[in-house]
Tab-separated table of C-alpha atoms and ligand atoms in Angstrom:
chain	number	residue	atom	x	y	z
A	4	UNK	CA	-0.017	0.022	-0.051
A	5	UNK	CA	1.123	3.507	-0.777
A	6	UNK	CA	2.449	5.383	2.360
A	7	UNK	CA	3.822	8.853	2.614
A	8	UNK	CA	6.536	9.247	5.277
A	9	UNK	CA	8.038	12.561	6.227
A	10	UNK	CA	11.630	12.014	7.004
A	11	UNK	CA	14.261	14.703	7.772
A	12	UNK	CA	11.830	17.253	6.234
A	13	UNK	CA	11.329	15.369	2.971
A	14	UNK	CA	8.292	13.466	1.896
A	15	UNK	CA	8.770	9.981	0.581
A	16	UNK	CA	6.015	8.116	-1.236
A	17	UNK	CA	6.520	4.375	-0.830
A	18	UNK	CA	4.803	1.237	-1.656
A	19	UNK	CA	5.064	-0.842	1.538
A	20	UNK	CA	3.783	-4.254	2.758
A	21	UNK	CA	1.724	-3.544	5.857
A	22	UNK	CA	4.340	-5.452	7.992
A	23	UNK	CA	7.083	-3.036	7.170
A	24	UNK	CA	8.588	-1.483	10.250
A	25	UNK	CA	9.636	2.095	10.364
A	26	UNK	CA	13.185	0.858	10.644
A	27	UNK	CA	12.878	-1.281	7.496
A	28	UNK	CA	11.233	1.623	5.557
A	29	UNK	CA	14.093	3.995	6.550
A	30	UNK	CA	16.936	1.522	5.784
A	31	UNK	CA	15.743	-0.810	3.101
A	32	UNK	CA	13.143	1.330	1.156
A	33	UNK	CA	14.696	4.815	1.516
A	34	UNK	CA	18.264	3.798	1.931
A	35	UNK	CA	19.163	5.958	4.939
A	36	UNK	CA	21.338	3.361	6.676
A	37	UNK	CA	22.679	5.539	9.404
A	38	UNK	CA	19.839	4.264	11.708
A	39	UNK	CA	21.117	0.762	12.895
A	40	UNK	CA	19.391	-2.447	13.674
A	41	UNK	CA	20.842	-4.233	16.847
A	42	UNK	CA	18.375	-6.402	18.408
A	43	UNK	CA	15.072	-5.706	16.591
A	44	UNK	CA	13.169	-6.197	19.811
A	45	UNK	CA	13.374	-2.808	21.609
A	46	UNK	CA	16.348	-3.752	23.948
A	47	UNK	CA	19.322	-1.807	22.481
A	48	UNK	CA	18.211	1.547	21.136
A	49	UNK	CA	20.502	1.353	18.035
A	50	UNK	CA	17.334	2.043	15.815
A	51	UNK	CA	16.336	5.248	17.801
A	52	UNK	CA	14.874	8.008	15.665
A	53	UNK	CA	12.910	11.059	16.764
A	54	UNK	CA	9.123	11.079	16.048
A	55	UNK	CA	7.625	14.483	16.618
A	56	UNK	CA	10.797	15.134	18.702
A	57	UNK	CA	10.359	12.159	21.014
A	58	UNK	CA	12.858	9.186	20.708
A	59	UNK	CA	11.265	5.982	19.643
A	60	UNK	CA	12.585	2.531	18.654
A	61	UNK	CA	12.016	2.403	14.848
A	62	UNK	CA	12.220	-1.427	15.026
A	63	UNK	CA	9.185	-1.630	17.245
A	64	UNK	CA	6.681	0.329	15.240
A	65	UNK	CA	5.103	-0.127	11.797
A	66	UNK	CA	5.879	2.344	9.062
A	67	UNK	CA	2.239	2.965	8.697
A	68	UNK	CA	2.023	4.185	12.298
A	69	UNK	CA	4.597	6.888	11.439
A	70	UNK	CA	2.469	8.334	8.579
A	71	UNK	CA	1.671	12.028	9.293
A	72	UNK	CA	4.498	12.378	11.865
A	73	UNK	CA	7.704	14.217	11.630
A	74	UNK	CA	10.652	11.714	11.684
A	75	UNK	CA	14.257	12.800	12.226
A	76	UNK	CA	17.165	10.407	11.649
A	77	UNK	CA	20.891	10.886	12.201
A	78	UNK	CA	21.197	11.944	8.563
A	79	UNK	CA	18.909	14.880	9.216
A	80	UNK	CA	20.862	16.431	12.041
A	81	UNK	CA	23.515	18.372	10.255
A	82	UNK	CA	22.519	21.649	8.587
A	83	UNK	CA	24.250	22.902	5.491
A	84	UNK	CA	27.197	20.604	5.993
A	85	UNK	CA	27.672	21.778	9.621
A	86	UNK	CA	27.363	19.115	12.240
A	87	UNK	CA	24.814	19.536	14.928
A	88	UNK	CA	26.382	20.548	18.322
A	89	UNK	CA	25.648	17.151	19.741
A	90	UNK	CA	27.484	15.480	16.805
A	91	UNK	CA	30.591	17.771	17.357
A	92	UNK	CA	30.348	17.046	21.119
A	93	UNK	CA	30.575	13.293	20.501
A	94	UNK	CA	33.644	13.782	18.347
A	95	UNK	CA	35.339	16.169	20.765
A	96	UNK	CA	34.661	14.036	23.819
A	97	UNK	CA	36.120	10.979	22.097
A	98	UNK	CA	32.615	9.249	22.749
A	99	UNK	CA	32.808	6.950	19.703
A	100	UNK	CA	34.489	3.603	19.407
A	101	UNK	CA	33.111	1.099	16.972
A	102	UNK	CA	30.249	3.484	16.377
A	103	UNK	CA	27.359	1.066	16.024
A	104	UNK	CA	25.387	2.490	18.909
A	105	UNK	CA	26.226	6.061	18.210
A	106	UNK	CA	23.357	7.109	15.758
A	107	UNK	CA	20.866	5.868	18.361
A	108	UNK	CA	22.722	7.458	21.219
A	109	UNK	CA	22.928	10.732	19.439
A	110	UNK	CA	19.308	10.788	18.568
A	111	UNK	CA	18.225	9.989	22.114
A	112	UNK	CA	20.613	12.741	23.424
A	113	UNK	CA	19.099	15.062	20.821
A	114	UNK	CA	15.585	14.274	22.042
A	115	UNK	CA	16.692	14.978	25.563
A	116	UNK	CA	18.175	18.356	24.740
A	117	UNK	CA	14.961	19.225	22.794
A	118	UNK	CA	12.766	18.525	25.755
A	119	UNK	CA	15.176	19.554	28.524
A	120	UNK	CA	18.018	21.953	27.318
A	121	UNK	CA	20.020	21.727	30.499
A	122	UNK	CA	19.715	18.094	31.877
A	123	UNK	CA	21.564	16.982	34.990
A	124	UNK	CA	23.964	14.037	34.705
A	125	UNK	CA	21.380	11.847	36.396
A	126	UNK	CA	18.761	12.911	33.827
A	127	UNK	CA	21.253	12.094	30.981
A	128	UNK	CA	21.838	8.699	32.498
A	129	UNK	CA	18.088	8.026	32.726
A	130	UNK	CA	17.408	9.177	29.195
A	131	UNK	CA	19.947	6.839	27.560
A	132	UNK	CA	19.050	3.852	29.791
A	133	UNK	CA	17.473	2.251	26.642
A	134	UNK	CA	20.601	2.614	24.592
A	135	UNK	CA	23.254	-0.101	24.897
A	136	UNK	CA	26.903	0.458	24.055
A	137	UNK	CA	29.242	-2.479	24.000
A	138	UNK	CA	32.464	-0.354	23.772
A	139	UNK	CA	32.688	2.882	25.652
A	140	UNK	CA	31.474	2.234	29.213
A	141	UNK	CA	29.097	5.182	28.733
A	142	UNK	CA	31.304	7.731	30.545
A	143	UNK	CA	32.273	9.698	27.463
A	144	UNK	CA	28.851	9.384	25.966
A	145	UNK	CA	27.318	11.013	29.095
A	146	UNK	CA	30.044	13.629	28.948
A	147	UNK	CA	29.290	14.407	25.308
A	148	UNK	CA	25.558	14.930	25.865
A	149	UNK	CA	26.493	17.232	28.883
A	150	UNK	CA	28.887	19.081	26.722
A	151	UNK	CA	26.438	19.563	24.000
A	152	UNK	CA	23.970	20.992	26.541
A	153	UNK	CA	26.426	23.715	27.357
A	154	UNK	CA	27.159	24.467	23.693
A	155	UNK	CA	23.875	26.333	23.279
B	11	UNK	CA	7.141	-11.499	9.831
B	12	UNK	CA	4.274	-12.649	7.897
B	13	UNK	CA	2.336	-9.877	6.041
B	14	UNK	CA	-1.167	-8.971	7.049
B	15	UNK	CA	-3.875	-6.574	6.237
B	16	UNK	CA	-3.697	-3.415	8.229
B	17	UNK	CA	-6.667	-1.252	9.331
B	18	UNK	CA	-6.041	2.174	10.977
B	19	UNK	CA	-9.460	3.706	11.682
B	20	UNK	CA	-9.800	7.088	13.303
B	21	UNK	CA	-13.258	6.451	14.895
B	22	UNK	CA	-14.133	4.036	17.731
B	23	UNK	CA	-17.311	2.916	16.103
B	24	UNK	CA	-15.349	1.965	13.035
B	25	UNK	CA	-12.904	0.060	15.058
B	26	UNK	CA	-15.627	-1.958	16.802
B	27	UNK	CA	-17.349	-2.666	13.436
B	28	UNK	CA	-13.964	-4.096	12.078
B	29	UNK	CA	-13.526	-6.228	15.166
B	30	UNK	CA	-16.981	-7.700	14.735
B	31	UNK	CA	-16.492	-8.312	11.106
B	32	UNK	CA	-13.105	-9.963	11.605
B	33	UNK	CA	-14.117	-11.696	14.784
B	34	UNK	CA	-11.329	-13.780	16.163
B	35	UNK	CA	-8.931	-13.238	13.214
B	36	UNK	CA	-7.924	-9.699	14.126
B	37	UNK	CA	-4.975	-8.586	16.409
B	38	UNK	CA	-5.145	-5.267	18.152
B	39	UNK	CA	-2.178	-3.002	17.920
B	40	UNK	CA	-1.339	-0.059	20.269
B	41	UNK	CA	2.128	0.945	20.951
B	42	UNK	CA	3.320	-2.401	19.554
B	43	UNK	CA	6.100	-2.835	22.151
B	44	UNK	CA	4.754	-6.258	22.990
B	45	UNK	CA	2.822	-7.378	20.021
B	46	UNK	CA	5.314	-6.591	17.319
B	47	UNK	CA	7.946	-8.603	19.179
B	48	UNK	CA	5.662	-11.676	19.219
B	49	UNK	CA	4.702	-11.060	15.529
B	50	UNK	CA	8.381	-10.879	14.599
B	51	UNK	CA	9.261	-14.191	16.122
B	52	UNK	CA	6.259	-15.792	14.562
B	53	UNK	CA	4.441	-16.504	17.910
B	54	UNK	CA	1.446	-14.615	16.537
B	55	UNK	CA	0.595	-14.509	12.853
B	56	UNK	CA	-2.527	-12.534	12.368
B	57	UNK	CA	-4.363	-12.163	9.134
B	58	UNK	CA	-5.547	-8.719	9.999
B	59	UNK	CA	-4.293	-6.058	12.459
B	60	UNK	CA	-6.290	-3.246	13.884
B	61	UNK	CA	-4.127	-0.214	14.638
B	62	UNK	CA	-5.621	1.791	17.465
B	63	UNK	CA	-3.213	4.645	17.499
B	64	UNK	CA	-5.249	7.019	15.292
B	65	UNK	CA	-8.400	6.890	17.461
B	66	UNK	CA	-8.504	10.051	19.471
B	67	UNK	CA	-11.448	8.802	21.506
B	68	UNK	CA	-9.108	6.368	23.161
B	69	UNK	CA	-6.528	8.989	23.914
B	70	UNK	CA	-7.575	11.056	26.964
B	71	UNK	CA	-6.703	11.717	30.593
B	72	UNK	CA	-9.359	13.632	32.592
B	73	UNK	CA	-10.753	14.135	36.103
B	74	UNK	CA	-14.597	14.165	36.464
B	75	UNK	CA	-15.788	15.186	39.835
B	76	UNK	CA	-13.957	12.688	42.002
B	77	UNK	CA	-12.903	10.167	39.405
B	78	UNK	CA	-9.842	9.999	37.244
B	79	UNK	CA	-10.174	8.518	33.770
B	80	UNK	CA	-7.292	7.234	31.738
B	81	UNK	CA	-7.715	6.326	28.080
B	82	UNK	CA	-5.955	3.159	27.045
B	83	UNK	CA	-3.685	4.894	24.531
B	84	UNK	CA	-2.121	7.135	27.174
B	85	UNK	CA	1.649	6.292	27.036
B	86	UNK	CA	3.867	5.795	30.022
B	87	UNK	CA	5.653	9.072	29.221
B	88	UNK	CA	2.348	10.859	29.169
B	89	UNK	CA	1.565	9.380	32.648
B	90	UNK	CA	4.997	10.675	33.872
B	91	UNK	CA	4.478	14.146	32.439
B	92	UNK	CA	0.825	14.457	33.784
B	93	UNK	CA	0.511	17.132	36.573
B	94	UNK	CA	-2.836	15.498	37.570
B	95	UNK	CA	-1.253	12.061	38.073
B	96	UNK	CA	1.784	13.523	39.696
B	97	UNK	CA	-0.514	15.295	42.260
B	98	UNK	CA	-3.144	12.473	42.877
B	99	UNK	CA	-1.288	9.120	42.159
B	100	UNK	CA	2.399	9.383	42.415
B	101	UNK	CA	2.526	5.539	42.841
B	102	UNK	CA	1.300	5.200	39.232
B	103	UNK	CA	3.882	7.781	38.064
B	104	UNK	CA	6.654	5.839	39.902
B	105	UNK	CA	5.518	2.598	38.291
B	106	UNK	CA	5.471	4.013	34.695
B	107	UNK	CA	8.833	5.592	35.237
B	108	UNK	CA	10.356	2.054	35.722
B	109	UNK	CA	8.928	0.586	32.539
B	110	UNK	CA	11.595	-0.109	29.823
B	111	UNK	CA	13.659	2.747	28.505
B	112	UNK	CA	12.636	6.205	27.374
B	113	UNK	CA	11.900	4.936	23.876
B	114	UNK	CA	9.570	2.091	25.108
B	115	UNK	CA	7.832	4.674	27.474
B	116	UNK	CA	7.181	6.911	24.542
B	117	UNK	CA	5.341	4.216	22.683
B	118	UNK	CA	4.077	1.667	25.261
B	119	UNK	CA	0.589	2.365	26.526
B	120	UNK	CA	-1.371	1.734	29.684
B	121	UNK	CA	-3.944	-0.167	27.826
B	122	UNK	CA	-1.352	-2.403	26.237
B	123	UNK	CA	0.277	-3.030	29.642
B	124	UNK	CA	-3.110	-4.228	31.016
B	125	UNK	CA	-4.263	-6.229	27.989
B	126	UNK	CA	-0.837	-7.924	27.850
B	127	UNK	CA	-1.733	-9.361	31.233
B	128	UNK	CA	1.788	-10.137	32.168
B	129	UNK	CA	1.991	-11.050	35.865
B	130	UNK	CA	4.864	-8.538	36.004
B	131	UNK	CA	3.162	-5.655	34.256
B	132	UNK	CA	4.217	-2.677	36.330
B	133	UNK	CA	1.225	-0.499	35.808
B	134	UNK	CA	-1.145	-3.148	37.137
B	135	UNK	CA	-0.461	-3.195	40.950
B	136	UNK	CA	-0.909	0.588	41.248
B	137	UNK	CA	-4.326	0.253	39.440
B	138	UNK	CA	-5.251	-2.617	41.840
B	139	UNK	CA	-4.686	-0.533	44.932
B	140	UNK	CA	-6.421	2.443	43.366
B	141	UNK	CA	-9.564	0.140	42.988
B	142	UNK	CA	-9.549	0.811	39.191
B	143	UNK	CA	-12.355	-0.237	36.861
B	144	UNK	CA	-11.960	-1.209	33.205
B	145	UNK	CA	-14.459	-0.268	30.634
B	146	UNK	CA	-14.755	-2.687	27.685
B	147	UNK	CA	-16.753	-1.992	24.534
B	148	UNK	CA	-17.936	-3.869	21.530
B	149	UNK	CA	-20.809	-3.627	19.045
B	150	UNK	CA	-22.814	-5.520	21.621
B	151	UNK	CA	-22.465	-2.748	24.285
B	152	UNK	CA	-20.292	-1.727	27.184
B	153	UNK	CA	-19.405	-3.344	30.422
B	154	UNK	CA	-17.422	-2.139	33.393
B	155	UNK	CA	-15.373	-4.626	35.491
B	156	UNK	CA	-13.215	-4.142	38.614
B	157	UNK	CA	-9.598	-4.542	37.592
B	158	UNK	CA	-9.143	-7.917	39.409
B	159	UNK	CA	-12.033	-9.319	37.239
B	160	UNK	CA	-10.347	-8.169	34.049
B	161	UNK	CA	-7.515	-10.756	34.339
B	162	UNK	CA	-7.982	-14.534	33.818
B	163	UNK	CA	-4.455	-15.676	34.303
B	164	UNK	CA	-1.020	-14.985	32.934
B	165	UNK	CA	-1.393	-13.458	29.500
B	166	UNK	CA	-5.212	-13.803	29.681
B	167	UNK	CA	-7.824	-11.262	30.047
B	168	UNK	CA	-11.622	-11.555	29.845
B	169	UNK	CA	-11.699	-9.442	26.618
B	170	UNK	CA	-13.996	-11.092	24.081
B	171	UNK	CA	-12.528	-11.315	20.459
B	172	UNK	CA	-14.850	-8.408	19.437
B	173	UNK	CA	-13.999	-6.188	22.513
B	174	UNK	CA	-11.676	-3.291	23.146
B	175	UNK	CA	-10.551	-1.924	26.416
B	176	UNK	CA	-11.774	1.817	26.088
B	177	UNK	CA	-11.053	3.325	29.459
B	178	UNK	CA	-9.646	2.846	33.007
B	179	UNK	CA	-11.081	4.826	35.876
B	180	UNK	CA	-10.638	5.088	39.569
B	181	UNK	CA	-11.772	7.376	42.471
B	182	UNK	CA	-9.289	10.052	43.193
B	183	UNK	CA	-7.495	8.815	46.428
B	184	UNK	CA	-7.981	12.058	48.411
B	185	UNK	CA	-7.081	12.992	51.085
B	186	UNK	CA	-3.702	12.083	49.774
B	187	UNK	CA	-2.570	8.953	51.501
B	188	UNK	CA	0.808	7.312	51.985
B	189	UNK	CA	1.562	5.643	48.687
B	190	UNK	CA	4.409	4.021	46.847
B	191	UNK	CA	5.553	1.684	44.156
B	192	UNK	CA	8.625	-0.406	44.450
B	193	UNK	CA	10.220	-2.869	42.077
B	194	UNK	CA	13.011	-5.272	41.849
B	195	UNK	CA	14.364	-6.348	38.513
B	196	UNK	CA	17.539	-7.946	37.229
B	197	UNK	CA	19.003	-4.469	36.822
B	198	UNK	CA	17.764	-0.935	37.008
B	199	UNK	CA	16.660	-0.283	33.401
B	200	UNK	CA	14.781	-2.328	30.916
B	201	UNK	CA	14.258	-5.176	33.318
B	202	UNK	CA	11.113	-7.199	33.894
B	203	UNK	CA	9.976	-7.200	37.526
B	204	UNK	CA	10.897	-10.137	39.715
B	205	UNK	CA	8.609	-8.641	42.423
B	206	UNK	CA	6.766	-5.362	42.289
B	207	UNK	CA	4.518	-3.755	44.865
B	208	UNK	CA	2.029	-0.975	45.170
B	209	UNK	CA	1.015	0.456	48.449
B	210	UNK	CA	-1.859	2.921	49.356
B	211	UNK	CA	-2.595	3.805	52.907
B	212	UNK	CA	-4.946	6.352	54.419
B	213	UNK	CA	-4.062	7.644	57.793
B	214	UNK	CA	-6.026	9.570	60.546
B	215	UNK	CA	-4.977	12.723	62.443
B	216	UNK	CA	-2.604	10.675	64.651
B	217	UNK	CA	-0.934	9.070	61.666
B	218	UNK	CA	-2.710	5.723	62.198
B	219	UNK	CA	-3.728	3.748	59.216
B	220	UNK	CA	-7.545	3.725	58.605
B	221	UNK	CA	-7.332	1.731	55.367
B	222	UNK	CA	-4.503	0.030	53.607
B	223	UNK	CA	-4.204	-1.641	50.267
B	224	UNK	CA	-1.070	-3.624	49.149
B	225	UNK	CA	-0.738	-5.408	45.728
B	226	UNK	CA	2.024	-7.429	44.503
B	227	UNK	CA	2.980	-8.351	40.925
B	228	UNK	CA	5.066	-11.083	39.518
B	229	UNK	CA	4.738	-13.313	42.619
B	230	UNK	CA	1.705	-15.205	41.286
B	231	UNK	CA	-0.087	-15.886	37.991
B	232	UNK	CA	-1.969	-12.580	38.341
B	233	UNK	CA	-1.503	-9.623	40.718
B	234	UNK	CA	-2.407	-10.421	44.317
B	235	UNK	CA	-3.411	-8.311	47.366
B	236	UNK	CA	-1.743	-8.986	50.745
B	237	UNK	CA	-4.982	-8.803	52.771
B	238	UNK	CA	-3.539	-10.141	56.034
B	239	UNK	CA	-0.745	-7.639	56.152
B	240	UNK	CA	-3.308	-4.799	55.160
B	241	UNK	CA	-5.495	-5.900	58.112
B	242	UNK	CA	-2.523	-5.944	60.472
B	243	UNK	CA	-1.553	-2.418	59.594
B	244	UNK	CA	-4.938	-0.842	60.202
B	245	UNK	CA	-5.224	1.080	63.426
B	246	UNK	CA	-1.353	1.099	63.707
B	247	UNK	CA	1.156	3.970	63.109
B	248	UNK	CA	4.003	2.991	60.775
B	249	UNK	CA	6.782	2.943	63.455
B	250	UNK	CA	9.949	0.896	62.988
B	251	UNK	CA	8.568	-2.014	64.899
B	252	UNK	CA	5.224	-2.059	63.029
B	253	UNK	CA	7.094	-1.850	59.641
B	254	UNK	CA	9.338	-4.730	60.688
B	255	UNK	CA	6.402	-6.878	61.667
B	256	UNK	CA	4.409	-6.092	58.551
B	257	UNK	CA	7.443	-7.065	56.481
B	258	UNK	CA	7.774	-10.296	58.293
B	259	UNK	CA	4.126	-10.994	57.802
B	260	UNK	CA	4.013	-10.288	54.078
B	261	UNK	CA	6.856	-12.696	53.571
B	262	UNK	CA	4.727	-15.505	55.019
B	263	UNK	CA	1.562	-14.258	53.383
B	264	UNK	CA	2.735	-14.230	49.721
B	265	UNK	CA	2.590	-17.520	47.881
B	266	UNK	CA	5.236	-16.749	45.207
B	267	UNK	CA	5.959	-18.880	42.222
B	268	UNK	CA	9.526	-19.910	41.385
B	269	UNK	CA	10.416	-19.471	37.650
B	270	UNK	CA	13.236	-18.598	35.261
B	271	UNK	CA	13.645	-15.138	36.851
B	272	UNK	CA	13.911	-16.121	40.552
B	273	UNK	CA	13.193	-18.693	43.238
B	274	UNK	CA	10.197	-18.731	45.528
B	275	UNK	CA	12.235	-18.019	48.617
B	276	UNK	CA	13.846	-15.040	46.959
B	277	UNK	CA	10.655	-13.545	46.001
B	278	UNK	CA	9.311	-13.962	49.551
B	279	UNK	CA	12.261	-12.093	51.016
B	280	UNK	CA	12.161	-9.444	48.469
B	281	UNK	CA	8.386	-8.864	49.190
B	282	UNK	CA	9.226	-8.103	52.749
B	283	UNK	CA	12.107	-5.910	51.773
B	284	UNK	CA	10.097	-3.879	49.356
B	285	UNK	CA	7.458	-3.272	51.985
B	286	UNK	CA	10.198	-2.128	54.455
B	287	UNK	CA	11.875	0.100	51.939
B	288	UNK	CA	8.742	1.737	50.679
B	289	UNK	CA	7.338	2.528	54.087
B	290	UNK	CA	10.740	3.744	55.382
B	291	UNK	CA	10.880	6.114	52.356
B	292	UNK	CA	7.336	7.436	53.052
B	293	UNK	CA	8.315	8.035	56.578
B	294	UNK	CA	11.361	10.076	55.666
B	295	UNK	CA	9.320	12.180	53.301
B	296	UNK	CA	6.709	12.873	55.962
B	297	UNK	CA	9.314	14.093	58.541
B	298	UNK	CA	11.209	16.201	56.041
C	304	FAD	C1	12.741	-3.513	26.048
C	304	FAD	C2	11.307	-3.618	26.748
C	304	FAD	C3	11.273	-3.386	28.053
C	304	FAD	C4	9.985	-3.453	28.745
C	304	FAD	N1	9.921	-3.147	30.060
C	304	FAD	C5	8.843	-3.377	30.711
C	304	FAD	C6	8.827	-2.964	32.116
C	304	FAD	O1	9.757	-2.769	32.724
C	304	FAD	N2	7.590	-3.211	32.757
C	304	FAD	C7	6.408	-3.500	32.017
C	304	FAD	O2	5.329	-3.609	32.582
C	304	FAD	N3	6.413	-3.733	30.726
C	304	FAD	C8	7.538	-3.664	29.971
C	304	FAD	N4	7.610	-3.899	28.684
C	304	FAD	C9	6.417	-4.390	28.002
C	304	FAD	C10	5.525	-3.329	27.243
C	304	FAD	O3	6.417	-2.277	26.749
C	304	FAD	C11	4.478	-2.727	28.096
C	304	FAD	O4	3.662	-3.793	28.587
C	304	FAD	C12	3.612	-1.792	27.207
C	304	FAD	O5	2.740	-1.065	28.253
C	304	FAD	C13	2.651	-2.384	26.188
C	304	FAD	O6	1.976	-1.398	25.610
C	304	FAD	P1	1.813	-1.324	23.969
C	304	FAD	O7	0.774	-0.190	23.731
C	304	FAD	O8	3.092	-1.208	23.308
C	304	FAD	O9	1.146	-2.742	23.762
C	304	FAD	P2	0.988	-3.488	22.274
C	304	FAD	O10	2.170	-4.393	22.108
C	304	FAD	O11	0.506	-2.646	21.235
C	304	FAD	O12	-0.242	-4.520	22.811
C	304	FAD	C14	-0.073	-5.453	23.776
C	304	FAD	C15	-1.286	-6.398	23.862
C	304	FAD	O13	-2.426	-5.710	24.346
C	304	FAD	C16	-3.491	-5.732	23.259
C	304	FAD	N5	-4.132	-4.378	23.400
C	304	FAD	C17	-3.445	-3.221	23.361
C	304	FAD	N6	-4.329	-2.242	23.585
C	304	FAD	C18	-5.514	-2.765	23.691
C	304	FAD	C19	-6.921	-2.251	23.814
C	304	FAD	N7	-7.235	-0.936	24.067
C	304	FAD	N8	-7.958	-3.152	23.897
C	304	FAD	C20	-7.761	-4.520	23.728
C	304	FAD	N9	-6.497	-5.025	23.518
C	304	FAD	C21	-5.530	-4.134	23.536
C	304	FAD	C22	-2.794	-6.129	22.016
C	304	FAD	O14	-3.568	-6.856	21.181
C	304	FAD	C23	-1.573	-6.943	22.535
C	304	FAD	O15	-2.077	-8.285	22.672
C	304	FAD	C24	8.824	-3.882	27.980
C	304	FAD	C25	8.976	-4.036	26.595
C	304	FAD	C26	10.130	-4.021	25.999
C	304	FAD	C27	10.228	-4.263	24.539
C	305	FES	S1	17.171	-2.596	17.001
C	305	FES	FE1	15.488	-1.431	17.756
C	305	FES	S2	15.967	-1.441	19.868
C	305	FES	FE2	17.489	-2.860	19.153
C	306	FES	S1	30.819	2.618	20.316
C	306	FES	FE1	30.699	0.527	19.941
C	306	FES	S2	28.694	-0.089	20.713
C	306	FES	FE2	28.922	2.007	21.408
């Protein structure tokens, strides 16, 4: 069935089977592969995107449920070739190792800063509790989000 | 995942018509944080799916005279952010705060948590002690059931195949009583409860309990009340000795199951510990 998805400010008209998850639509049909699949079952947060500014697991919803919503993926963060402050903060803090969890981490961090521009460390930790990282031990990731919150 | 036919009505009446027409063949989808996992691994393979998320009549949160009414599509995040629920029922807010991670709370709904009927569902014990009622609707009409009558057993509700949960309501617990929700899981975030507990206690001027309700989840096939411990507490002030005795009592009163997540003995001890912890915290808040 024809679906119209609004992703990173652009409308995509796609012919999708009903079972298509938002994650599959973004990666397999649109080809935006920055959003990752880890577990596919809501445990790891690698697939996190913002829907109307709220972080959601793209693996746990149907693409059809995202119709009419404003979806932001990692590819939509930079503006005119300039990285978003949170992306820059992840680089500056050395918060990236293998990088697999990072798009999800950054989108959750972005969602947090949109709802709460000056979070405490405890609030940062609570926000990213649904994002797993096998590499960094989280310390630099928390520091990066804290740094991004000071950048504005 | 097997493909299916998807319906996304915007009107409740239309949804009820569809359920009647596809009676027994149709799966109901809300936030999808439970259902889509079961569909993905092939446990459920519906022919048709009814997406509720566009029905605004199921998405409300209101206070009418002395009752609070929650629409099934209210998400855990919306519970956390509601000034009304923070004021009146902090225990429900505390419970929803422990569910999943932020992403799960943004999608997972109260209705889904109930209809899932997991013995460990964290929103359920608070609704037990709040004496909530569930409103079910179908083309045949509506019925209102006390929450304990809504559950059949683990994973089972009394919902007929053509029925939807359309509302959850409970009396406002004023004057604001002592209340808490506590949970023990494998770890802090994204963990299914091994034991969870909701407590609601009304006290008199002297701080003596007049009425107490305690509900425990994950210890039995469905949520259970600890009636003997509730009775013990009535007429007493929650002093250190009383808290100790009540905790000992609840450990003997609960009849936990042993399963993959923990043993029976462990669940017993944790039940006592949660009561001790929760009451001690309430005490601290009371005295500044
Ligand atoms: C990683 C992860 C962590 C989780 N952690 C927790 C936790 O800590 N505590 C906890 O309690 N749960 C937890 N859950 C389970 C789940 O997120 C919650 O139970 C959530 O509230 C389910 O709501 P939903 O809207 O997503 O349900 P859905 O998956 O949409 O539906 C669940 C079931 O209810 C039925 N249903 C939904 N709404 C209605 C309705 N109005 N009428 C009739 N039937 C209906 C559906 O048909 C389905 O069978 C977790 C899940 C994941 C994936
Ligand atoms: S891939 Fe979606 S949460 Fe892991
Ligand atoms: S950087 Fe490798 S998983 Fe996080």
